[in-house]
Tab-separated table of N, CA, C and O in Angstrom:
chain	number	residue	atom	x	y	z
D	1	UNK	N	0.844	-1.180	0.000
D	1	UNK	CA	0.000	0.000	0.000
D	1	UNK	C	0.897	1.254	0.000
D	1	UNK	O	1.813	1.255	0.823
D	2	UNK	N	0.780	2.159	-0.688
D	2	UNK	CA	1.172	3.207	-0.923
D	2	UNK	C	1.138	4.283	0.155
D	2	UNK	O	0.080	4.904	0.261
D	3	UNK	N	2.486	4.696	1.245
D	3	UNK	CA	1.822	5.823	2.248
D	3	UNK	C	1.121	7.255	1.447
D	3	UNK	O	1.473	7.996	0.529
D	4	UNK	N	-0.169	7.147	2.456
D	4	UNK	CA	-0.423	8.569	1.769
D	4	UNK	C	0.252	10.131	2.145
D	4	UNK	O	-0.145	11.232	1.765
D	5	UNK	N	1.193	9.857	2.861
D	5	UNK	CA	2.377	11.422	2.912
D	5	UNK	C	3.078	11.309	1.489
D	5	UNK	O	3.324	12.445	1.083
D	6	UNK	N	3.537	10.200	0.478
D	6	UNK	CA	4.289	9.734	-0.048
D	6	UNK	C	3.481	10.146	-1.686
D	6	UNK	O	4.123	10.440	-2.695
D	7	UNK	N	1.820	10.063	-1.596
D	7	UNK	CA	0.876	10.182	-2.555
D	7	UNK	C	0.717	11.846	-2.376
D	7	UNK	O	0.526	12.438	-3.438
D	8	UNK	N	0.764	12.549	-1.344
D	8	UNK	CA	0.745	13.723	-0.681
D	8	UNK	C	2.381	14.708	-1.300
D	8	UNK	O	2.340	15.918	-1.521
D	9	UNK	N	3.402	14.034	-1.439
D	9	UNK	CA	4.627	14.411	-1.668
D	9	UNK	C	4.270	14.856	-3.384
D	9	UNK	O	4.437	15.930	-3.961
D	10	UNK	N	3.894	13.958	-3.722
D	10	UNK	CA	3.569	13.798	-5.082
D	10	UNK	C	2.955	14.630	-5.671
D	10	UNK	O	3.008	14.629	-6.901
D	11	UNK	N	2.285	15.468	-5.072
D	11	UNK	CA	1.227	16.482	-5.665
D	11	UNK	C	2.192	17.968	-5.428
D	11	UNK	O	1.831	19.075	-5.825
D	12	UNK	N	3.257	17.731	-4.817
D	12	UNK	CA	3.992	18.854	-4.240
D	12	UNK	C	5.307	19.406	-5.781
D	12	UNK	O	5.726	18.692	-6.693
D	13	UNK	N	5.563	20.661	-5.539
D	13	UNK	CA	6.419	20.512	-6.254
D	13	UNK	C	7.771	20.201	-5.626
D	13	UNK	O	8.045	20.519	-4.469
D	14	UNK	N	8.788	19.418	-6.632
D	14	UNK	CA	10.113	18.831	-6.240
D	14	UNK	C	10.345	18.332	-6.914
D	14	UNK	O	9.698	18.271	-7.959
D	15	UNK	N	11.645	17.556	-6.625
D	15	UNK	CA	12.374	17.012	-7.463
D	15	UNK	C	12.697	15.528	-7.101
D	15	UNK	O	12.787	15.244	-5.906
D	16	UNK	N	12.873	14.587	-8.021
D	16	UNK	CA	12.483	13.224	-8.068
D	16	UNK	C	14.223	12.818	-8.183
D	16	UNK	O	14.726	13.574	-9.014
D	17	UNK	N	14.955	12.140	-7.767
D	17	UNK	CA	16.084	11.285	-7.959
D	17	UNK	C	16.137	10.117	-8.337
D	17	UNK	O	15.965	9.204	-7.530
D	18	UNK	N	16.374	9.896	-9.584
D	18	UNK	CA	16.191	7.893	-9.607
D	18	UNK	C	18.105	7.218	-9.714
D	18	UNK	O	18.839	7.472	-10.669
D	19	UNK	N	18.531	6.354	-8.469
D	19	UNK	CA	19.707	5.622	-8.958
D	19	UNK	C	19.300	4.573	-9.667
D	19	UNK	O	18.143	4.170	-9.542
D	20	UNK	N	20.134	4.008	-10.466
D	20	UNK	CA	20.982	2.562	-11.004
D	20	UNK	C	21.930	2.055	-11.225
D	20	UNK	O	22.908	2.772	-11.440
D	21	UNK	N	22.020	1.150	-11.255
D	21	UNK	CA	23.740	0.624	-11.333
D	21	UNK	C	23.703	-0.263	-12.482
D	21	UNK	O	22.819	-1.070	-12.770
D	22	UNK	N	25.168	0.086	-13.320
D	22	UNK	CA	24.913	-0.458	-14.797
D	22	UNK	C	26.478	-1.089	-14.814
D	22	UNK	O	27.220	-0.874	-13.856
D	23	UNK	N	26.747	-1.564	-15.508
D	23	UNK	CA	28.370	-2.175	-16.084
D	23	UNK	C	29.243	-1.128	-15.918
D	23	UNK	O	30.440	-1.400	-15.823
D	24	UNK	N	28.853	0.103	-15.860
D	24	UNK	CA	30.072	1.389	-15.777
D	24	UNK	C	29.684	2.139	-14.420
D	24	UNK	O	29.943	3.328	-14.237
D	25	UNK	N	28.983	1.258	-13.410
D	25	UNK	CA	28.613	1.929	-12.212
D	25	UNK	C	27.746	2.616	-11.818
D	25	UNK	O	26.921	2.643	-12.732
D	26	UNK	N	27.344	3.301	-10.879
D	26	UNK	CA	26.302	4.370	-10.597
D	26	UNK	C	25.430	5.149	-11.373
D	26	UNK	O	26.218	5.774	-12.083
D	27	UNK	N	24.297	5.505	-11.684
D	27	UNK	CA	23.902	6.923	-12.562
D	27	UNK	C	22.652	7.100	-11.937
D	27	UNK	O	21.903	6.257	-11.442
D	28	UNK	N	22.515	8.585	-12.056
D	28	UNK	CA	21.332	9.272	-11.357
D	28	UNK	C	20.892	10.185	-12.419
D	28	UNK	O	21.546	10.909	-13.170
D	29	UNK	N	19.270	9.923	-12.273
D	29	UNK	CA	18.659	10.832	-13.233
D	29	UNK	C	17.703	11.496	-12.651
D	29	UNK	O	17.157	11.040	-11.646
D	30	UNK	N	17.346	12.698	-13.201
D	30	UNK	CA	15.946	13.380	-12.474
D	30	UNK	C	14.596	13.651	-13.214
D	30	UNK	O	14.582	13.923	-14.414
D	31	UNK	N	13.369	13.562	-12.395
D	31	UNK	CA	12.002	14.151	-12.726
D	31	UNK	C	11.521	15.008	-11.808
D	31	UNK	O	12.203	15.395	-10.859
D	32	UNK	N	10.723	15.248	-11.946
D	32	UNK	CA	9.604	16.446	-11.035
D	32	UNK	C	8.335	15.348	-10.346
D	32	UNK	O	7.608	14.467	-10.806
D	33	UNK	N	8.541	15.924	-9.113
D	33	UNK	CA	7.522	14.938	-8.465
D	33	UNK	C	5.919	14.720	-9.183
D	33	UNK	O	5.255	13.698	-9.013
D	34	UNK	N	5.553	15.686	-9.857
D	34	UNK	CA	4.359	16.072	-10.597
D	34	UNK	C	4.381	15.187	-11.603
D	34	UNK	O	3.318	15.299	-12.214
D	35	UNK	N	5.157	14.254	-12.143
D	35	UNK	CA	5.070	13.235	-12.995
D	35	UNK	C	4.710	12.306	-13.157
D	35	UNK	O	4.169	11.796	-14.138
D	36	UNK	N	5.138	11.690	-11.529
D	36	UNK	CA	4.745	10.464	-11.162
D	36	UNK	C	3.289	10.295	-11.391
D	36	UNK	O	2.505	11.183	-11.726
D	37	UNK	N	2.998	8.922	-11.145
D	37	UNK	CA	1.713	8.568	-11.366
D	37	UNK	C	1.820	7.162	-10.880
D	37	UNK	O	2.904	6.578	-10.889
D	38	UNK	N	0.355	6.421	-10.316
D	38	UNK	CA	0.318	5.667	-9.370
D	38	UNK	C	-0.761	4.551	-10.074
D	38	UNK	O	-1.965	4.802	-10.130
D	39	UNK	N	-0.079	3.070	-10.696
D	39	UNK	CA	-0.844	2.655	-11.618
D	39	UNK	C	-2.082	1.607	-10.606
D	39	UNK	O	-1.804	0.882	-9.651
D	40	UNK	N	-3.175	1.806	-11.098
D	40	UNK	CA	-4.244	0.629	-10.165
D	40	UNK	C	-3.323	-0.556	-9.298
D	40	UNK	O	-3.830	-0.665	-8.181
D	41	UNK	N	-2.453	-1.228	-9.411
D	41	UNK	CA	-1.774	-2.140	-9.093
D	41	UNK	C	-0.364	-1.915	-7.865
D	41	UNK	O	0.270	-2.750	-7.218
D	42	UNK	N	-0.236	0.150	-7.963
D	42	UNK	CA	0.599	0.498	-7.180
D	42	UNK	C	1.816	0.012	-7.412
D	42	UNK	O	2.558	-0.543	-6.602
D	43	UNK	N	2.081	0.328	-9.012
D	43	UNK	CA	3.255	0.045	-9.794
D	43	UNK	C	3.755	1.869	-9.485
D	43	UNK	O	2.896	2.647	-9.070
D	44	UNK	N	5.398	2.420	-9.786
D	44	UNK	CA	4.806	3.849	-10.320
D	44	UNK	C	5.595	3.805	-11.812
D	44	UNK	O	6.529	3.146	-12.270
D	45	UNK	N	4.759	4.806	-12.287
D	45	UNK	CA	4.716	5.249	-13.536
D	45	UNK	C	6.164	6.627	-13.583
D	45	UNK	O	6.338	7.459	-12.692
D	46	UNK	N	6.727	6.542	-14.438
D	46	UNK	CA	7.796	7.792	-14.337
D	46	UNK	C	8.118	8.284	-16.157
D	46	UNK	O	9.055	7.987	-16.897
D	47	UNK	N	7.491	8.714	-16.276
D	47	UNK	CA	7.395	9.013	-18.093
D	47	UNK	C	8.883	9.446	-18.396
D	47	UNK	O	9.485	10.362	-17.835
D	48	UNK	N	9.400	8.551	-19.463
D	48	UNK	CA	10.576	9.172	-19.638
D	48	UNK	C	10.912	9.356	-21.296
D	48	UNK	O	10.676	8.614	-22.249
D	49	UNK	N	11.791	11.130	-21.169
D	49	UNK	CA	11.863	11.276	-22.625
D	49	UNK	C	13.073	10.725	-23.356
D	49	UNK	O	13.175	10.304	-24.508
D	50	UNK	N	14.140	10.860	-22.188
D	50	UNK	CA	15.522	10.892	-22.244
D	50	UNK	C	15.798	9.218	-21.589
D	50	UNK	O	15.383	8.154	-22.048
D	51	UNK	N	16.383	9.391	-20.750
D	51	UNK	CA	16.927	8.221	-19.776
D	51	UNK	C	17.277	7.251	-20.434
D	51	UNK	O	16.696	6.173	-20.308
D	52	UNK	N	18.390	7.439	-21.347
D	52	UNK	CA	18.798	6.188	-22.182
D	52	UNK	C	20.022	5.459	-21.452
D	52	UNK	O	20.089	4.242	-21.620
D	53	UNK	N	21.201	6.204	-20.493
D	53	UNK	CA	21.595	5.634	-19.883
D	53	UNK	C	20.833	4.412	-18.474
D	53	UNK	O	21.223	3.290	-18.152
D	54	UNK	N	19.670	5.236	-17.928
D	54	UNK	CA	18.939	5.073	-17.078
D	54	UNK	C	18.482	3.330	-17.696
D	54	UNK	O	18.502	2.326	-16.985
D	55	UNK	N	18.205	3.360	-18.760
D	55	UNK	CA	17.291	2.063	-19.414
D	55	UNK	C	18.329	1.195	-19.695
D	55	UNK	O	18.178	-0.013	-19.513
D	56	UNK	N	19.804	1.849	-20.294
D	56	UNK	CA	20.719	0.660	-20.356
D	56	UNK	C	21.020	-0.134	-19.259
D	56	UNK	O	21.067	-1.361	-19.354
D	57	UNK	N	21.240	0.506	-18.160
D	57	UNK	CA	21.812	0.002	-16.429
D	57	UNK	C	20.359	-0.723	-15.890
D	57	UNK	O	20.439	-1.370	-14.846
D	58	UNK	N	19.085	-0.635	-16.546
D	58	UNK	CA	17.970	-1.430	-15.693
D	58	UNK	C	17.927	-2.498	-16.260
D	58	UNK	O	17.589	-3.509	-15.645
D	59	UNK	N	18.364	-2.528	-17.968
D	59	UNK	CA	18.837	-3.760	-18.171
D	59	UNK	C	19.506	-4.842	-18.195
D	59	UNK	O	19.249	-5.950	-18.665
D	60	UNK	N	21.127	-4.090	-17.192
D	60	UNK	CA	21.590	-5.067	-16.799
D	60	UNK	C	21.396	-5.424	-15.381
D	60	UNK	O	21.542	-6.513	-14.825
D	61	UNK	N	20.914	-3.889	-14.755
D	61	UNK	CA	20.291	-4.528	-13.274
D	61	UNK	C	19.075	-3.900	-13.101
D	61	UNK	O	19.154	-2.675	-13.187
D	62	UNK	N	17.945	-4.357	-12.879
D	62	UNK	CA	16.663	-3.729	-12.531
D	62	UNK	C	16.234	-3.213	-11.356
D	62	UNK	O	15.168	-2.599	-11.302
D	63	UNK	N	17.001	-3.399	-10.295
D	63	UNK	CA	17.015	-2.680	-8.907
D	63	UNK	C	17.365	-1.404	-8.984
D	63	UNK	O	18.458	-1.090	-9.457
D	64	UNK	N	16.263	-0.264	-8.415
D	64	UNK	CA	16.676	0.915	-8.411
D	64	UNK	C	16.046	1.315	-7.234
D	64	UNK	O	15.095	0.841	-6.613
D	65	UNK	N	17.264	2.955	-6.923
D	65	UNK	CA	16.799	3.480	-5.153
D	65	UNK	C	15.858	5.108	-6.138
D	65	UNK	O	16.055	5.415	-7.314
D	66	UNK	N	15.075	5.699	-5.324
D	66	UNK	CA	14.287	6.522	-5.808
D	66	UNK	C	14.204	7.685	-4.868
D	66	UNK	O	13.721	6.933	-4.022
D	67	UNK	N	14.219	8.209	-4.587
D	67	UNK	CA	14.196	9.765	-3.764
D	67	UNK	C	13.042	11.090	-4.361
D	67	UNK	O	13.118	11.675	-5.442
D	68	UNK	N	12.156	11.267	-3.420
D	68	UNK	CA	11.329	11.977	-3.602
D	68	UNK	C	11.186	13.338	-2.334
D	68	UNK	O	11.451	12.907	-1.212
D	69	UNK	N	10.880	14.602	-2.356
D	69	UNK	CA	10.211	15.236	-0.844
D	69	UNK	C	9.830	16.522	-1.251
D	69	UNK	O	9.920	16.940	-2.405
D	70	UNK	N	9.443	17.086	-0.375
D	70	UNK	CA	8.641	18.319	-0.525
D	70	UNK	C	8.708	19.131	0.674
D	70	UNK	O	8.195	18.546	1.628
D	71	UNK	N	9.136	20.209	0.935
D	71	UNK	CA	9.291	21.398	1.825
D	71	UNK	C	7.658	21.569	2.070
D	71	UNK	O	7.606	21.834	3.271
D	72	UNK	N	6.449	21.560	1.624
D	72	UNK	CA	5.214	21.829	1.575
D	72	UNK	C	4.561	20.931	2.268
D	72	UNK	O	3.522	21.424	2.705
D	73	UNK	N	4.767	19.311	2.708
D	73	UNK	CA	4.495	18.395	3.484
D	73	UNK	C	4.736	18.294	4.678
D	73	UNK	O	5.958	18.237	4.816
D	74	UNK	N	4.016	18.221	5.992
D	74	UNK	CA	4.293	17.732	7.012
D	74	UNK	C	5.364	16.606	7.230
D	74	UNK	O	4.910	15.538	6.822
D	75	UNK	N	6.522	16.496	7.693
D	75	UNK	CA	7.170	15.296	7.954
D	75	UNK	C	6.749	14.542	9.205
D	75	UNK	O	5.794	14.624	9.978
D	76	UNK	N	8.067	13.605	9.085
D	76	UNK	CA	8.354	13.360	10.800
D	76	UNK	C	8.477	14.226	11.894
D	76	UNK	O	8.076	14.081	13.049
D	77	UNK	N	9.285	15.445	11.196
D	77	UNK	CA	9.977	16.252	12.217
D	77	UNK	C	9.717	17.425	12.090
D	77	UNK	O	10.605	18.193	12.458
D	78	UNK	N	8.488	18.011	11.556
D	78	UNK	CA	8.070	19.061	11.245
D	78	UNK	C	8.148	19.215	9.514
D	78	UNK	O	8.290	18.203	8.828
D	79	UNK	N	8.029	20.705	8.834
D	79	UNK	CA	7.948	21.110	7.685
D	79	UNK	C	8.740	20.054	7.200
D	79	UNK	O	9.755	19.617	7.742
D	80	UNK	N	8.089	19.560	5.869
D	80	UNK	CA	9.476	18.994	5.088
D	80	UNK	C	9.156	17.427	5.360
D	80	UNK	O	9.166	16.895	6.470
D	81	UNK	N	8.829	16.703	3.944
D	81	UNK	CA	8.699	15.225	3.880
D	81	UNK	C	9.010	14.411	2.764
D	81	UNK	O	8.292	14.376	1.764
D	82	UNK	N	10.318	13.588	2.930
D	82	UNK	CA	11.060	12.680	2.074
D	82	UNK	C	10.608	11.299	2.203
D	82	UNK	O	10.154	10.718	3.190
D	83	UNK	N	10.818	10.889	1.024
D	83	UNK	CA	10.911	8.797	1.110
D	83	UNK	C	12.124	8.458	0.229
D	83	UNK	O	12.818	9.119	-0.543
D	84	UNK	N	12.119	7.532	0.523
D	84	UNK	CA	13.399	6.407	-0.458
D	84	UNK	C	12.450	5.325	-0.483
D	84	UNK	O	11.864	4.813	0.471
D	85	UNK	N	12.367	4.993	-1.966
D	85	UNK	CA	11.813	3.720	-2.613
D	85	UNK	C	12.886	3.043	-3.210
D	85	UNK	O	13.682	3.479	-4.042
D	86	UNK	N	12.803	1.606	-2.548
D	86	UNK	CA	13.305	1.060	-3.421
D	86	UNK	C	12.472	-0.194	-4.387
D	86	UNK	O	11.407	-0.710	-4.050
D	87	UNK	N	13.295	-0.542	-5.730
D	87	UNK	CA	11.883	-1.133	-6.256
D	87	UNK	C	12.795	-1.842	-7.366
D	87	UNK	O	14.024	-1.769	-7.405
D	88	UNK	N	12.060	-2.470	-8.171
D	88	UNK	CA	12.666	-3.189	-9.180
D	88	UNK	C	11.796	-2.450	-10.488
D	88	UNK	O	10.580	-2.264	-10.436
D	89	UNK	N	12.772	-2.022	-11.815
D	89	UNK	CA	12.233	-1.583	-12.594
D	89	UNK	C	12.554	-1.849	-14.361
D	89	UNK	O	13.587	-2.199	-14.930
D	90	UNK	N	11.102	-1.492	-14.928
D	90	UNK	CA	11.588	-1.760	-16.608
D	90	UNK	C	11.051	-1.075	-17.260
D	90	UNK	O	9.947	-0.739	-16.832
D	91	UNK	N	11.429	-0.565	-18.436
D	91	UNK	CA	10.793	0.622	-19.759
D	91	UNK	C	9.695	-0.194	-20.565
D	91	UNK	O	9.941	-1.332	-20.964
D	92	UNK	N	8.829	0.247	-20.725
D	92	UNK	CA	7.898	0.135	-21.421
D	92	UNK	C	7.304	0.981	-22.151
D	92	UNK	O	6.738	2.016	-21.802
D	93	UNK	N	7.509	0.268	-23.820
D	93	UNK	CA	7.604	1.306	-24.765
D	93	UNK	C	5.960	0.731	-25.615
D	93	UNK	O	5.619	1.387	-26.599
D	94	UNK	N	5.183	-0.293	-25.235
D	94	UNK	CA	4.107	-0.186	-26.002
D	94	UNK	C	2.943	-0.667	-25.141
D	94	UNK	O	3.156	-0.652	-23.929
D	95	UNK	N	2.085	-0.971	-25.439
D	95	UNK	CA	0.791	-1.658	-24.392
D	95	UNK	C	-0.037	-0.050	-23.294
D	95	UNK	O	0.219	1.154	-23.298
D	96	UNK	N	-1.053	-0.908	-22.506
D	96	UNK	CA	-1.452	-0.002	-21.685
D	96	UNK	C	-0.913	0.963	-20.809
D	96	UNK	O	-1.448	2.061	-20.655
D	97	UNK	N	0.188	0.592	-20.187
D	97	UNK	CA	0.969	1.166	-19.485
D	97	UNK	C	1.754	2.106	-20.123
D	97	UNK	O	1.920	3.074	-19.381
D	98	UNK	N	2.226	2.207	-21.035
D	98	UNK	CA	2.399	2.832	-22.168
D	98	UNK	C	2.040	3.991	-22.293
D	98	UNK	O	2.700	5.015	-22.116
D	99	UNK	N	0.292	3.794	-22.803
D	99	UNK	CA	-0.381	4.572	-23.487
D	99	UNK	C	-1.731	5.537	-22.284
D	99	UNK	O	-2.570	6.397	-22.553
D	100	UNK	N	-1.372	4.881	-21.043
D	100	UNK	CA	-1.885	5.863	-20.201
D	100	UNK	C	-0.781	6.889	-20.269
D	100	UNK	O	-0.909	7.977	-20.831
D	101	UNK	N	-0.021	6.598	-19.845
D	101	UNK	CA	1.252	7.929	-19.334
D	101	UNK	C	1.265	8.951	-20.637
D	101	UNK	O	1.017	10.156	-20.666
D	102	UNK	N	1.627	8.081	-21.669
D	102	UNK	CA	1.417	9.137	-23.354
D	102	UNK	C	0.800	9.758	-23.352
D	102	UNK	O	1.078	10.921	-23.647
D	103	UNK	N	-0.605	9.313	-22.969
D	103	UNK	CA	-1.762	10.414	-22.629
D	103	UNK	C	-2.113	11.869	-22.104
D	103	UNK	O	-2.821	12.838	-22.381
D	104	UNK	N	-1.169	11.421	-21.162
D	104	UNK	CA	-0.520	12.450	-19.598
D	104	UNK	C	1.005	13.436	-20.331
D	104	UNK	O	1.133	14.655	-20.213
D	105	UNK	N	1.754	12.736	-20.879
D	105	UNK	CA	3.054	13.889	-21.583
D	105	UNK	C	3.114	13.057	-22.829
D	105	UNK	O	3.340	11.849	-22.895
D	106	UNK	N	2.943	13.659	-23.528
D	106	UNK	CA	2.788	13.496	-25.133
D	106	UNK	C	4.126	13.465	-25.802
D	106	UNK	O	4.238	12.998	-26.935
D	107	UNK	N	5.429	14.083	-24.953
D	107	UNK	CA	6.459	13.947	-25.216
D	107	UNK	C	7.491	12.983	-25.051
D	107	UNK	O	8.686	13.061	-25.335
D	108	UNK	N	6.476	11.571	-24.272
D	108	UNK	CA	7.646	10.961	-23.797
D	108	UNK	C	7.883	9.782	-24.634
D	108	UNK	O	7.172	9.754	-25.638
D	109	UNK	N	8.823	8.646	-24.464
D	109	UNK	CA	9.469	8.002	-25.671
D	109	UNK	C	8.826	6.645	-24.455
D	109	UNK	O	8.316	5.603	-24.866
D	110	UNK	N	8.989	6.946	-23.105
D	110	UNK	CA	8.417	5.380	-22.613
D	110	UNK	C	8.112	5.362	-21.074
D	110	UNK	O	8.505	6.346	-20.447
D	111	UNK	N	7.492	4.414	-20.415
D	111	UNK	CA	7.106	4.349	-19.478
D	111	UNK	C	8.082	3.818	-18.375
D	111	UNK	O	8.335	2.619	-18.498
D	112	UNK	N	8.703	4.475	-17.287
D	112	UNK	CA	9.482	3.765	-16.521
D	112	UNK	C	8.507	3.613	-15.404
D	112	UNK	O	7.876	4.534	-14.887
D	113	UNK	N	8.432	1.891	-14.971
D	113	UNK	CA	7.636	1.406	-14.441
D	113	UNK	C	8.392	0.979	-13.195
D	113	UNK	O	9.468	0.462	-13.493
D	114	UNK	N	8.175	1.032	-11.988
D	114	UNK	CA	8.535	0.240	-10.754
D	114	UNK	C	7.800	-0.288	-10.005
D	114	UNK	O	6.863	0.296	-9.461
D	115	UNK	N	8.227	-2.053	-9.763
D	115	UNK	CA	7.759	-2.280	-8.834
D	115	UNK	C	8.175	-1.654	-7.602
D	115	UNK	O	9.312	-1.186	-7.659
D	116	UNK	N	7.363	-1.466	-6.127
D	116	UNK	CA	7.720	-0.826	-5.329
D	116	UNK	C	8.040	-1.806	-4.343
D	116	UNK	O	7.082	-2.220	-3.691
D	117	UNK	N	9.278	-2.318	-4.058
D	117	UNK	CA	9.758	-3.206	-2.798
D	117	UNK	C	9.467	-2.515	-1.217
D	117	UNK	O	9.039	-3.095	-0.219
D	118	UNK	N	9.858	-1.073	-1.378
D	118	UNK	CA	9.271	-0.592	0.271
D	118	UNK	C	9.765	0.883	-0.415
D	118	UNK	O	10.491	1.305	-1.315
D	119	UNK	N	8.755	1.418	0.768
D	119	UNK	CA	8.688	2.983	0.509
D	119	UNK	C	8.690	3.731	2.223
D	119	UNK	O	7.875	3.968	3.115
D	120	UNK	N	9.729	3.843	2.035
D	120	UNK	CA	10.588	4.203	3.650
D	120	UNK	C	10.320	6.023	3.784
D	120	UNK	O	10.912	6.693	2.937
D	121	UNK	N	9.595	6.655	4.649
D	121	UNK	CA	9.474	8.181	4.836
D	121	UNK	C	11.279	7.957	5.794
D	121	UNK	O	11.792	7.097	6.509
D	122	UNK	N	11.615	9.102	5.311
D	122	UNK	CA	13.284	9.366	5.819
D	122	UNK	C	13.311	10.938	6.400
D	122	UNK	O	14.360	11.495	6.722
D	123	UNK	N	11.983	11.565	6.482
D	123	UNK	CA	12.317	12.593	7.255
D	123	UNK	C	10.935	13.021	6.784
D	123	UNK	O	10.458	14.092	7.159
């Protein structure tokens, strides 16, 4: 189940961090929390135009860490609320999953999909 501070973050503006680890090591890419999207199944959706390094490294490893927060959210500890997801993930360039998100940015080339292994609030 999805926390709702985490569905709450999401509506906020910020900035999204996604790691992976590929044959040449580390890489981090970014979105805007306003992107995300939360599929019936509580997959997330991350529309991507670019992320070609991002898609090479999920293909050789599909584990990725995710970083999300918002100054505008209540935290733990007052103003200010982060998570770290971690999740297993893959591009999807045709089918439903697809063609909801297309719907939503007309610009994007594919759907980065994660499963969500745990979604940890970190402040």
């Amino acid at each position: 189940m999805i926390p709702e501070t985490l569905l709450e973050i999401m509506k906020k503006d910020g900035v999204v961090a996604i790691a992976t680890l590929g044959k040449d090591g580390p890489h981090m890419v970014n979105t805007w929390n306003s992107y995300l999207r939360i599929s019936p199944d509580e997959r997330l959706f991350i529309p991507a135009g670019y992320m070609h390094k991002t898609e090479a490294n999920i293909a050789h490893n599909p584990n990725v860490l995710i970083t999300l927060g918002s100054s505008k959210v209540k935290g733990l500890h007052g103003a200010g609320a982060g998570f770290l997801i971690k999740g297993q993930a893959t591009f999807i360039t045709s089918g439903p999953d697809y063609d909801f998100m297309k719907a939503k940015f007309s610009w994007l080339r594919a759907t980065l999909a994660v499963t969500i292994d745990s979604a940890t609030q970190t402040w």
